[in-house]
Short mmCIF file of C-alpha atoms and ligand atoms in Angstrom, two decimals:
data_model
loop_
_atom_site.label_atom_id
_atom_site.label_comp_id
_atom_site.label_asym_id
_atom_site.label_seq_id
_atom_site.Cartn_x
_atom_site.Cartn_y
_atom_site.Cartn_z
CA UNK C 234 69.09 147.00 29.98
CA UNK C 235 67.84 144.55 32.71
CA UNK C 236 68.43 140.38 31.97
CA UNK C 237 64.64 140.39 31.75
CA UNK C 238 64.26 142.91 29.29
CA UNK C 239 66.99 141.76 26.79
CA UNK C 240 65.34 137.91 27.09
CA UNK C 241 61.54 139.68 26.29
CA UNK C 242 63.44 141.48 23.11
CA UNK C 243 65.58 138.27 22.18
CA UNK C 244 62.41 136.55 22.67
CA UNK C 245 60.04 138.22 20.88
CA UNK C 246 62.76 138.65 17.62
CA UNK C 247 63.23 134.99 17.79
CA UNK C 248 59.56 133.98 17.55
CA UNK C 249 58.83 137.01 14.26
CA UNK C 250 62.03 135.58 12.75
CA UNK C 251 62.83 132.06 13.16
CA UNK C 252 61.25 129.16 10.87
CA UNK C 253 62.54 125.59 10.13
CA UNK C 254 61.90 126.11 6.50
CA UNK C 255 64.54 129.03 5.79
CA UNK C 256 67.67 128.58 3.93
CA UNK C 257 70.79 128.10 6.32
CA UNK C 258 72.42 130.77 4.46
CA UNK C 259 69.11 133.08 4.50
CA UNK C 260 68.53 132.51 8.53
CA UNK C 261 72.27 133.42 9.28
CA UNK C 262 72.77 136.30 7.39
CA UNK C 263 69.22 137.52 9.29
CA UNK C 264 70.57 136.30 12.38
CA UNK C 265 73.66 137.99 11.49
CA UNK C 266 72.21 141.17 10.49
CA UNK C 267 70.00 141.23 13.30
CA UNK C 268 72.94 141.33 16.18
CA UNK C 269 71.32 138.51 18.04
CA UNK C 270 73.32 136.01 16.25
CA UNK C 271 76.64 136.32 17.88
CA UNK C 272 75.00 139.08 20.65
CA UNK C 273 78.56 139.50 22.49
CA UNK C 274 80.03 141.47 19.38
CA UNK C 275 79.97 145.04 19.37
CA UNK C 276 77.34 147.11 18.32
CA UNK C 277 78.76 148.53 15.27
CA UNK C 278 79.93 144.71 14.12
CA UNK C 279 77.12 142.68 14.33
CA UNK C 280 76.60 142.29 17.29
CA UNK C 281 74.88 143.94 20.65
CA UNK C 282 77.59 144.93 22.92
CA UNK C 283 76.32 142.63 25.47
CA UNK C 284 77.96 140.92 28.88
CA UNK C 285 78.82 136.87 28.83
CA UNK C 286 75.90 137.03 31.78
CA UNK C 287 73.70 138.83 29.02
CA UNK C 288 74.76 136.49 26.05
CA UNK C 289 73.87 133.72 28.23
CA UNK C 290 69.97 134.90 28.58
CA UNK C 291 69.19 135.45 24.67
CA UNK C 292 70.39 131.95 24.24
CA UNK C 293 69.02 130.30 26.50
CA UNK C 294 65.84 131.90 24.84
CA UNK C 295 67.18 130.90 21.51
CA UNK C 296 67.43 126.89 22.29
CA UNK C 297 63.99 127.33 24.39
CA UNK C 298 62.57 128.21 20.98
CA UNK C 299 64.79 125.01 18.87
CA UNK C 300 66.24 127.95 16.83
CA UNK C 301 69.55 127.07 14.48
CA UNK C 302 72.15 128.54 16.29
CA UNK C 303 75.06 130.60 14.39
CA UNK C 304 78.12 129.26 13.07
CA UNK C 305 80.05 128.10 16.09
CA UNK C 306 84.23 127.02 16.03
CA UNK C 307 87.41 128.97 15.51
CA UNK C 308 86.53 131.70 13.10
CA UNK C 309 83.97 133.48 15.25
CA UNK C 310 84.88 131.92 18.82
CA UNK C 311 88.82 132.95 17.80
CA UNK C 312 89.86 134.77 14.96
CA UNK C 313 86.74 137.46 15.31
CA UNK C 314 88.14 138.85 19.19
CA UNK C 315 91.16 138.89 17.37
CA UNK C 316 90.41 140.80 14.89
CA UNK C 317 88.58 143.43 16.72
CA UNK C 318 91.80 143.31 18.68
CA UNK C 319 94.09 143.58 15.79
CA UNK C 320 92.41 143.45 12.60
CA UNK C 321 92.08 146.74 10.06
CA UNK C 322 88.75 148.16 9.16
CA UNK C 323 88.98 146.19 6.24
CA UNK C 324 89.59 142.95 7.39
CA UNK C 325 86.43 143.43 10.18
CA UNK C 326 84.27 144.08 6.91
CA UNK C 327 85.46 141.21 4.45
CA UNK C 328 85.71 138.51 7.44
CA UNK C 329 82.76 139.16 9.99
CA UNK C 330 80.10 138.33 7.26
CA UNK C 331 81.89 135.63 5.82
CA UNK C 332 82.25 134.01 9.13
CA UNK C 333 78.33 135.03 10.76
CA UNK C 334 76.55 133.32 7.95
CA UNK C 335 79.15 132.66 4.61
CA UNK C 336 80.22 129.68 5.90
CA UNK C 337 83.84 130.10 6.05
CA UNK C 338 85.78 127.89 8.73
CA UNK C 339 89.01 128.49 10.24
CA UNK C 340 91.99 126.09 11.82
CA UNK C 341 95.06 126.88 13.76
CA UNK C 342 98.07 126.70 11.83
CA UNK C 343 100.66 127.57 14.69
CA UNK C 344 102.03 124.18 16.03
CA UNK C 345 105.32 122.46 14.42
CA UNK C 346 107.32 119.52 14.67
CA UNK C 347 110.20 121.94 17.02
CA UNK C 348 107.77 124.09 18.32
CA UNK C 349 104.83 123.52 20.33
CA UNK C 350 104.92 124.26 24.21
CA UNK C 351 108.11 126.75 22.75
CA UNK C 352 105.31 128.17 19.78
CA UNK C 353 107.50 131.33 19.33
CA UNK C 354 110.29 129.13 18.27
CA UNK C 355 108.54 128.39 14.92
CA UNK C 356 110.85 128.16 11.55
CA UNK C 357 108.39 128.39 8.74
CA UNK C 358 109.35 131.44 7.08
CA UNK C 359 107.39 134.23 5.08
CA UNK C 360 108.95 136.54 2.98
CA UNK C 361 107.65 139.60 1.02
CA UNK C 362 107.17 139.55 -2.42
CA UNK C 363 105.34 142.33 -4.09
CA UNK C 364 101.77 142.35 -2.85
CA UNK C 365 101.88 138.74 -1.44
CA UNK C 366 103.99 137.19 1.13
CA UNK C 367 105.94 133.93 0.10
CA UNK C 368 105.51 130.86 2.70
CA UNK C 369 107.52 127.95 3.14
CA UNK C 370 107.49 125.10 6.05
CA UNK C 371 105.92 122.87 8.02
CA UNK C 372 102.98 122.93 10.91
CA UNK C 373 101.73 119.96 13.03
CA UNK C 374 98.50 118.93 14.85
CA UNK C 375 96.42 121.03 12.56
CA UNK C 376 93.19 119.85 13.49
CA UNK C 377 90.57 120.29 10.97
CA UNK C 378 93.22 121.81 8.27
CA UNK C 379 91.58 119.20 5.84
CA UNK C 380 88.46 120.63 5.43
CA UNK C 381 88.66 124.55 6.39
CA UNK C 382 88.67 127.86 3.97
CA UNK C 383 91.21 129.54 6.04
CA UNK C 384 94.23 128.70 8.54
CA UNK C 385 95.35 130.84 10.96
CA UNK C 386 99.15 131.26 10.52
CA UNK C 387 102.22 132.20 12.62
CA UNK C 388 105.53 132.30 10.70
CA UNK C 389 109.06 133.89 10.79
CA UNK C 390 109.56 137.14 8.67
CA UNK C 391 113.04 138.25 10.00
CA UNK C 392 115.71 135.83 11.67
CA UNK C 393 118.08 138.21 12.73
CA UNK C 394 116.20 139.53 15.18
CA UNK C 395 115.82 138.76 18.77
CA UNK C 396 112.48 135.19 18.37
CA UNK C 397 109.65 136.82 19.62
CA UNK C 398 110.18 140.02 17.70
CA UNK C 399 110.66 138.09 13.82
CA UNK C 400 106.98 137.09 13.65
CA UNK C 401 104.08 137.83 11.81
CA UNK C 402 99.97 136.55 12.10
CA UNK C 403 98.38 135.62 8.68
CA UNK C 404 95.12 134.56 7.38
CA UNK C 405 96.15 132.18 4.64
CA UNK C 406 93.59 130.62 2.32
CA UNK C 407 94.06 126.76 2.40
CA UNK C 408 92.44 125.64 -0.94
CA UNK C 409 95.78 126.92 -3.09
CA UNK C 410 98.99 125.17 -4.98
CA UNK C 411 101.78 125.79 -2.36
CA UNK C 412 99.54 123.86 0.29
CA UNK C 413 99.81 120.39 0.77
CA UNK C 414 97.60 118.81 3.82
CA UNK C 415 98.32 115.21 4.81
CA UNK C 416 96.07 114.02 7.79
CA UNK C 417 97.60 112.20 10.43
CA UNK C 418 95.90 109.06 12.10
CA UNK C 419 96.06 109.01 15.94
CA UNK C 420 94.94 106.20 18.37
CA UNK C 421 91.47 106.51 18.37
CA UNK C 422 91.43 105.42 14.86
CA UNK C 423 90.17 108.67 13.73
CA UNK C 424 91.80 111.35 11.80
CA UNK C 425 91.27 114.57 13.55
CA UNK C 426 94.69 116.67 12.56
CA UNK C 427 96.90 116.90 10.03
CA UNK C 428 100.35 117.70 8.89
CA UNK C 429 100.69 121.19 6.44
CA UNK C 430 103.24 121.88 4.19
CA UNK C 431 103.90 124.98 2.31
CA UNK C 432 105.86 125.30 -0.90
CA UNK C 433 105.85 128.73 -1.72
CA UNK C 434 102.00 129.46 -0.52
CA UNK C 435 100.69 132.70 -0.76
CA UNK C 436 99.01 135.06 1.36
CA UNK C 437 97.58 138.60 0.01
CA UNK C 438 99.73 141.43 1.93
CA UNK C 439 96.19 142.54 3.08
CA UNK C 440 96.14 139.46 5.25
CA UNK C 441 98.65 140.08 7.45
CA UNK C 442 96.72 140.62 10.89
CA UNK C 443 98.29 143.17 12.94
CA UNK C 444 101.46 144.37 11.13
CA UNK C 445 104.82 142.33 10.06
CA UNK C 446 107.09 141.75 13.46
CA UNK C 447 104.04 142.22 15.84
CA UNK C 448 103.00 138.41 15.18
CA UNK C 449 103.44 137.44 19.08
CA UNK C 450 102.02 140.24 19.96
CA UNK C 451 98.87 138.65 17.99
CA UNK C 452 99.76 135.06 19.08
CA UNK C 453 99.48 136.01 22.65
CA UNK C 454 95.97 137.34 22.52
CA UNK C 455 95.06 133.82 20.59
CA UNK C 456 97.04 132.38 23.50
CA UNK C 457 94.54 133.78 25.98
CA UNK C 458 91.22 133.09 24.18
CA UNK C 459 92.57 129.57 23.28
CA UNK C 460 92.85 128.67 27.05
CA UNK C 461 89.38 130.43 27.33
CA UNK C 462 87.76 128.10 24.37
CA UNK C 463 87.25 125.35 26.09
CA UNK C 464 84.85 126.73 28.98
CA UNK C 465 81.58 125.76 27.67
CA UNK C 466 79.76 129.06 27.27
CA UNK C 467 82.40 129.69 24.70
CA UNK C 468 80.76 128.83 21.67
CA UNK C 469 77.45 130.26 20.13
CA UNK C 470 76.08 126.83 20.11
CA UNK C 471 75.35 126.22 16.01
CA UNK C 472 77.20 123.83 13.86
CA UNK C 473 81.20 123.84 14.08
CA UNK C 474 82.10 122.67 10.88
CA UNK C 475 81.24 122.65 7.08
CA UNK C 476 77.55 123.01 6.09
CA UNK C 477 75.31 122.80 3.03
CA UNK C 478 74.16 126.35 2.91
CA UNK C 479 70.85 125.75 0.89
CA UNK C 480 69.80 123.11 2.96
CA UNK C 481 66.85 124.14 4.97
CA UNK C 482 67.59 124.76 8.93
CA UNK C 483 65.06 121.82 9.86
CA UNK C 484 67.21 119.69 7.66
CA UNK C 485 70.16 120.50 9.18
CA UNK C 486 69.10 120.33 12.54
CA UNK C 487 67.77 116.70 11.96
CA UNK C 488 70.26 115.80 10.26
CA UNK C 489 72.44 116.66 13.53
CA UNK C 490 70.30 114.75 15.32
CA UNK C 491 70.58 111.65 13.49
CA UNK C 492 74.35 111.73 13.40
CA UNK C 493 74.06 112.25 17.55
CA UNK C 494 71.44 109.50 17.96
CA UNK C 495 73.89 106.97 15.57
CA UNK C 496 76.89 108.22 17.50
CA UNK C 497 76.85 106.44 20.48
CA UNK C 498 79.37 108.90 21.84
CA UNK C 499 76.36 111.82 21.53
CA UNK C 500 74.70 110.51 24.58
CA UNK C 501 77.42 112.89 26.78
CA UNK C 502 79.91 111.65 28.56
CA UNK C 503 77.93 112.14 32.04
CA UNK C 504 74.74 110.17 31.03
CA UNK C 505 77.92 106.91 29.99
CA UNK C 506 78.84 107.32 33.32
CA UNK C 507 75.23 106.85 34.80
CA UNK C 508 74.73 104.31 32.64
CA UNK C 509 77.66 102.25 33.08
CA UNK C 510 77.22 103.13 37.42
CA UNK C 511 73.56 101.44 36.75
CA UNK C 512 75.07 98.50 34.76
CA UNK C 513 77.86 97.71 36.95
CA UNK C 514 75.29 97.26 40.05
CA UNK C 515 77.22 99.25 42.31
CA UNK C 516 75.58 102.62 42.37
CA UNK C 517 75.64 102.39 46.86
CA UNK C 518 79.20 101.89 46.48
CA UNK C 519 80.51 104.23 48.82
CA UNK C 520 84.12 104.63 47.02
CA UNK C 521 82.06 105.01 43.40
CA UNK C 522 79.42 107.42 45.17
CA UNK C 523 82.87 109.65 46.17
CA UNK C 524 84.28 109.58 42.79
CA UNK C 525 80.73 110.94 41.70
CA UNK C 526 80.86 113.31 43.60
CA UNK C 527 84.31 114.82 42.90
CA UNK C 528 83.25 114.49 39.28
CA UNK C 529 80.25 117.06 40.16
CA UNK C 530 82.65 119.42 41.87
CA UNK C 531 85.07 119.25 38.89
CA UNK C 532 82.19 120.04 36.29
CA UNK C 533 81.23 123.10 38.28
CA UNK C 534 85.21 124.08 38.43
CA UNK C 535 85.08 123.85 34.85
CA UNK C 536 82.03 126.46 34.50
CA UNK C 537 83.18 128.86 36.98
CA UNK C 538 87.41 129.46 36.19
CA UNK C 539 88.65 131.73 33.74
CA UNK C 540 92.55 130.88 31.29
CA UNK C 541 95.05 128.32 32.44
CA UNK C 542 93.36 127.38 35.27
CA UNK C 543 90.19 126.92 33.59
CA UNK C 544 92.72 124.80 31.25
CA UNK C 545 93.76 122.41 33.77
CA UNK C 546 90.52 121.79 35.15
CA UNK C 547 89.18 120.68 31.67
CA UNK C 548 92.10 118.15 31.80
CA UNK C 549 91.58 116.94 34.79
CA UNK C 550 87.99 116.57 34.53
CA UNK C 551 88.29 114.39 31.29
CA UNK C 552 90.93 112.26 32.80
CA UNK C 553 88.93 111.79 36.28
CA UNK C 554 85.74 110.40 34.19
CA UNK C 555 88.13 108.35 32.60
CA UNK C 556 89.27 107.07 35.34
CA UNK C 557 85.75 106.64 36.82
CA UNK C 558 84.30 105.14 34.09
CA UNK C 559 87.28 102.48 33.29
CA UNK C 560 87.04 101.47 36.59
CA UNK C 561 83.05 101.02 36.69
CA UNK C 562 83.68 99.29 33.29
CA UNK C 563 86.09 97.23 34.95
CA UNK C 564 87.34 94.49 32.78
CA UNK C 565 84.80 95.27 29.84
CA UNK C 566 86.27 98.91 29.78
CA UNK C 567 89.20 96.70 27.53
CA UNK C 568 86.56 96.17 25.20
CA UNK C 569 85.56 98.49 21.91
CA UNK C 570 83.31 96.19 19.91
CA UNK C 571 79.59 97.39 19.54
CA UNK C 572 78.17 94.88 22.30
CA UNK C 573 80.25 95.61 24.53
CA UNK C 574 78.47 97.68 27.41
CA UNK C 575 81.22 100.45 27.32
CA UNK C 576 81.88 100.17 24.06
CA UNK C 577 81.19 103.88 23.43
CA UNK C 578 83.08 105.17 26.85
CA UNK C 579 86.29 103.02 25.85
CA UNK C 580 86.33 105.44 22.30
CA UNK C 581 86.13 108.38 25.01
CA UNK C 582 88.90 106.88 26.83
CA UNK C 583 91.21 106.55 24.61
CA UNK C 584 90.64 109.74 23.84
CA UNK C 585 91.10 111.99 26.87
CA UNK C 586 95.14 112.39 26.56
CA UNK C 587 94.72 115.02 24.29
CA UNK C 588 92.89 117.19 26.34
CA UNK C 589 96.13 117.63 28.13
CA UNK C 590 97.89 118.72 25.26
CA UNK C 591 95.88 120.31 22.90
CA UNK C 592 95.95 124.12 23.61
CA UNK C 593 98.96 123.75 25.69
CA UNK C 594 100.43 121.07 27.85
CA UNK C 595 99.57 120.91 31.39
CA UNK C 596 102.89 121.57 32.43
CA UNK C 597 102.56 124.90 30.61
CA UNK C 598 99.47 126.06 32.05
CA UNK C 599 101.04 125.03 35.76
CA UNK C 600 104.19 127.66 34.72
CA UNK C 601 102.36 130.35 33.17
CA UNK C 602 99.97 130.11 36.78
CA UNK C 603 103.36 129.98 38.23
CA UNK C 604 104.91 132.77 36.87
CA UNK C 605 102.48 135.07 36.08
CA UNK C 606 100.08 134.53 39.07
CA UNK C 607 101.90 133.37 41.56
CA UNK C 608 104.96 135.51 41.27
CA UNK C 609 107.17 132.52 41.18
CA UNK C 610 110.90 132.70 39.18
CA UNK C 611 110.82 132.58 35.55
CA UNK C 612 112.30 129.84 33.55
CA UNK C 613 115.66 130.32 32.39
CA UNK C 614 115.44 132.09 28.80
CA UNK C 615 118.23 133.08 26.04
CA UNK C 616 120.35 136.16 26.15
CA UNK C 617 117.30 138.28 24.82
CA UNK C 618 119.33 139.96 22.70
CA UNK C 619 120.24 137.06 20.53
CA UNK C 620 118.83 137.15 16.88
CA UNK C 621 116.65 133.64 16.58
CA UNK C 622 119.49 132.89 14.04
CA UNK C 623 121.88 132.75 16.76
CA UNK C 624 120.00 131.54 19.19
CA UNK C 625 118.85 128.46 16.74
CA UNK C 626 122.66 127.70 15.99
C1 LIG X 963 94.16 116.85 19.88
C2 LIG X 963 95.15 117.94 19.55
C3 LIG X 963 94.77 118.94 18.69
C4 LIG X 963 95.70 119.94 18.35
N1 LIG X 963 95.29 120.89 17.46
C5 LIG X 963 96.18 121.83 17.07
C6 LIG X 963 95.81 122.79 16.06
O1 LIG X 963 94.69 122.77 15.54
N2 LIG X 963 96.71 123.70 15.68
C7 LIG X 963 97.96 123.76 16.24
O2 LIG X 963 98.72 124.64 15.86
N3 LIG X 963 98.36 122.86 17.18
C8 LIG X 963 97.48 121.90 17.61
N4 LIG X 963 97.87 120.97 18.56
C9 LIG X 963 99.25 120.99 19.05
C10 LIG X 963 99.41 121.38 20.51
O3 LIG X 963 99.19 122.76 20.70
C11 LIG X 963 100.82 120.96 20.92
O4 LIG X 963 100.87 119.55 20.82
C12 LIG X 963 101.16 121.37 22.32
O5 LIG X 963 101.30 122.77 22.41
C13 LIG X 963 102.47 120.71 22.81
O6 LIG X 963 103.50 120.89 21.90
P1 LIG X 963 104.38 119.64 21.40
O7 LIG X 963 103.44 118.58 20.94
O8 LIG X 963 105.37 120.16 20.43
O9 LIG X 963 105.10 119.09 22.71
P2 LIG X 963 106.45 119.65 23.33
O10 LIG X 963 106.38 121.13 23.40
O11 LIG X 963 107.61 119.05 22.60
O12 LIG X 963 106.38 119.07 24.80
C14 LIG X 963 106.74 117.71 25.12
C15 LIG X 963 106.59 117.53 26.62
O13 LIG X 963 107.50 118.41 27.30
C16 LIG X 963 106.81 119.23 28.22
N5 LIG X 963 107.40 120.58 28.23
C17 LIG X 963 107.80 121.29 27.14
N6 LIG X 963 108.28 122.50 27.53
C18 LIG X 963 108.16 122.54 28.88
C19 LIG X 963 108.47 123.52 29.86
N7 LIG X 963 109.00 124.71 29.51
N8 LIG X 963 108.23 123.23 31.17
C20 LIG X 963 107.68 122.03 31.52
N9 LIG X 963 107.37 121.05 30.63
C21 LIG X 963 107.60 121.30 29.33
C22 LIG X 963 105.38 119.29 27.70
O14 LIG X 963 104.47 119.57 28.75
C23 LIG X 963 105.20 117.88 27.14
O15 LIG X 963 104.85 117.00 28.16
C24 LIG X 963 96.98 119.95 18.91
C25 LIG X 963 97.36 118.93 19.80
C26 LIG X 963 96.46 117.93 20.12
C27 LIG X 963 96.88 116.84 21.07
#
């Protein structure tokens, strides 16, 4: 089908279907139904089959129409490619609809305090039991794990086995005795992740995703997605988090606009920058006027590369308006109070570090482009034939 035709269809179902009186829960599961919801899926699980250039087109016609978008964050952004990757019939039916319009949300419980750039190091260990698997340990930086249905899970099934080959890929419900969630406060003053602890948690033998030992198989095609995440066309453009699903969609959508409008922060951080270039009087600058300028380049780097690269250049984008904006700001930029004139760019700024981290360290990005596109040497690695036992001793 031509761009024009799928917009006229996507168009025309949008304007029979859509109304700002409809249930949340009722509009999704239509939307759902309907494949025009999340449009990139395949055919035969709710979705269209279509191309990103495709997907693009029905929402653009979506937002031209003010239309609640579907459910956007980690379950269907993440854990849906990998199931269709690696999940069993089953799985596909019970998850899809409960992620399209059930409102499920997901986290990523992968990260721990001794492993993080080294993820296939982890310790917290799963063993069988019956029908269930047993869990016991520890993950870190679990963003969101306080208020999510599900998390994501990588853990160690056999330790006498060479690391990468004693791992398995869960779906673990959150809301359960064995699982303890204390957040963590970071420098912004928020609390955006959280520490995890499992003491004997359980996960249903039927939520193993791919099959016991083939977890890094798994983790590697989250690996590549992850990277892929944070390109903006990513998402399908609806809320991220937890909703009220009886709420009408007009509610919710003005109640997102309120919390934008008394968010400082959700004027963008591109319009801060205007606003503080405007304020600070030196707009004809020609130093500032460069800066600007590299800013637009990075922006557009940032649309149009693909994995680790695509990575980096999110990094560096959010550290170079940073930098930008501190030094319009100039002394002010110390400043965090409400009257402040950068008041909302200085909670940005103290912010941006964790753009290099999050998803993988820069420095991991620049060896996996090193190694894998480059051609250069790999990093020294264990005698693969160590069992992680071993290997940890
Ligand atoms: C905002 C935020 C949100 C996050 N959310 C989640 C989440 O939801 N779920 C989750 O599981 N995790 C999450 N993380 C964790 C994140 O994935 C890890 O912090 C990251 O992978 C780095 O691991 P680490 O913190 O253990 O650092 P380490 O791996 O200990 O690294 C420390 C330093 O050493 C460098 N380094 C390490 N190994 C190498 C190497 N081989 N070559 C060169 N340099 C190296 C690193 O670049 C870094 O500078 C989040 C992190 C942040 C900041």
């Amino acid at each position: 089908m031509k761009l024009d035709e799928i917009r006229s269809h996507a168009r025309n179902w949008y304007s029979e279907h859509w109304s700002p009186d409809l249930t949340v829960m009722h509009w999704w599961e239509t939307l759902g139904r309907s494949g025009w919801g999340y449009p990139g899926w395949p055919l035969e699980r709710l979705g269209r089959g279509l191309a990103p250039a495709e997907v693009r087109v029905v929402r653009d016609e979506r937002r031209r129409i003010g239309a609640l978008g579907p459910p956007s964050g980690i379950g269907p952004s993440l854990m849906v490619p990998i199931l269709l990757k690696h999940g069993t019939e089953e799985q596909l039916d019970r998850y899809l609809p409960q992620l399209a319009w059930g409102g499920a949300t997901m986290c990523q419980m992968l990260s721990e305090p001794d492993a993080g750039s080294d993820l296939a190091g982890v310790t917290t260990t799963a063993e069988r039991d019956g029908d269930e698997w047993v869990i016991t340990g520890s993950k870190i930086w679990t963003s969101l794990a306080n208020e999510v249905d599900y998390g994501m899970m990588l853990a160690r099934t056999d330790w006498d086995v060479p690391k990468h080959r004693g791992l398995t890929f869960f779906l673990i419900a959150r809301d359960q005795p064995g699982v303890d969630v204390r957040p963590l406060r970071t420098m912004t003053g928020g609390v955006s992740f959280n520490q995890v602890f499992f003491d004997e948690a359980r996960v249903p033998a039927a939520d193993v995703i791919g099959s016991p030992g083939d977890g890094w198989n798994v983790t590697r095609t989250f690996l590549v997605l992850e990277k892929n995440s944070y390109h903006p066309g990513s998402h399908e453009g609806g809320p991220f988090g937890k909703v009220d699903l009886t709420s009408t969609c007009g509610e919710l959508l003005q109640r997102q606009k309120d919390s934008k409008a008394a968010s400082r922060q959700g004027r963008g951080v591109g319009r801060m920058i205007t606003e503080l270039t405007d304020w600070s009087g030196r707009g004809d600058d020609p130093l500032v006027r460069q800066s600007l300028a590299n800013l637009h380049w990075l922006r557009q780097s940032v649309g149009s590369l693909q994995g680790p690269a695509n990575k980096i250049a999110v990094s560096r984008l959010t550290s170079s308006q940073r930098d930008v904006g501190l030094g319009l700001a100039g002394a002010h930029g110390m400043l965090k109070n409400d009257d402040s004139p950068s008041s909302a760019f200085a909670s940005f700024a103290i912010g941006t570090p964790a753009l290099s981290i999050a998803g993988g360290t820069d420095e991991i990005q620049r060896n996996s482009i090193g190694e894998k596109i480059l051609g250069l040497p790999p990093e020294p690695k264990p005698d693969p034939n160590l069992s992680f036992r071993e290997e940890r001793r």
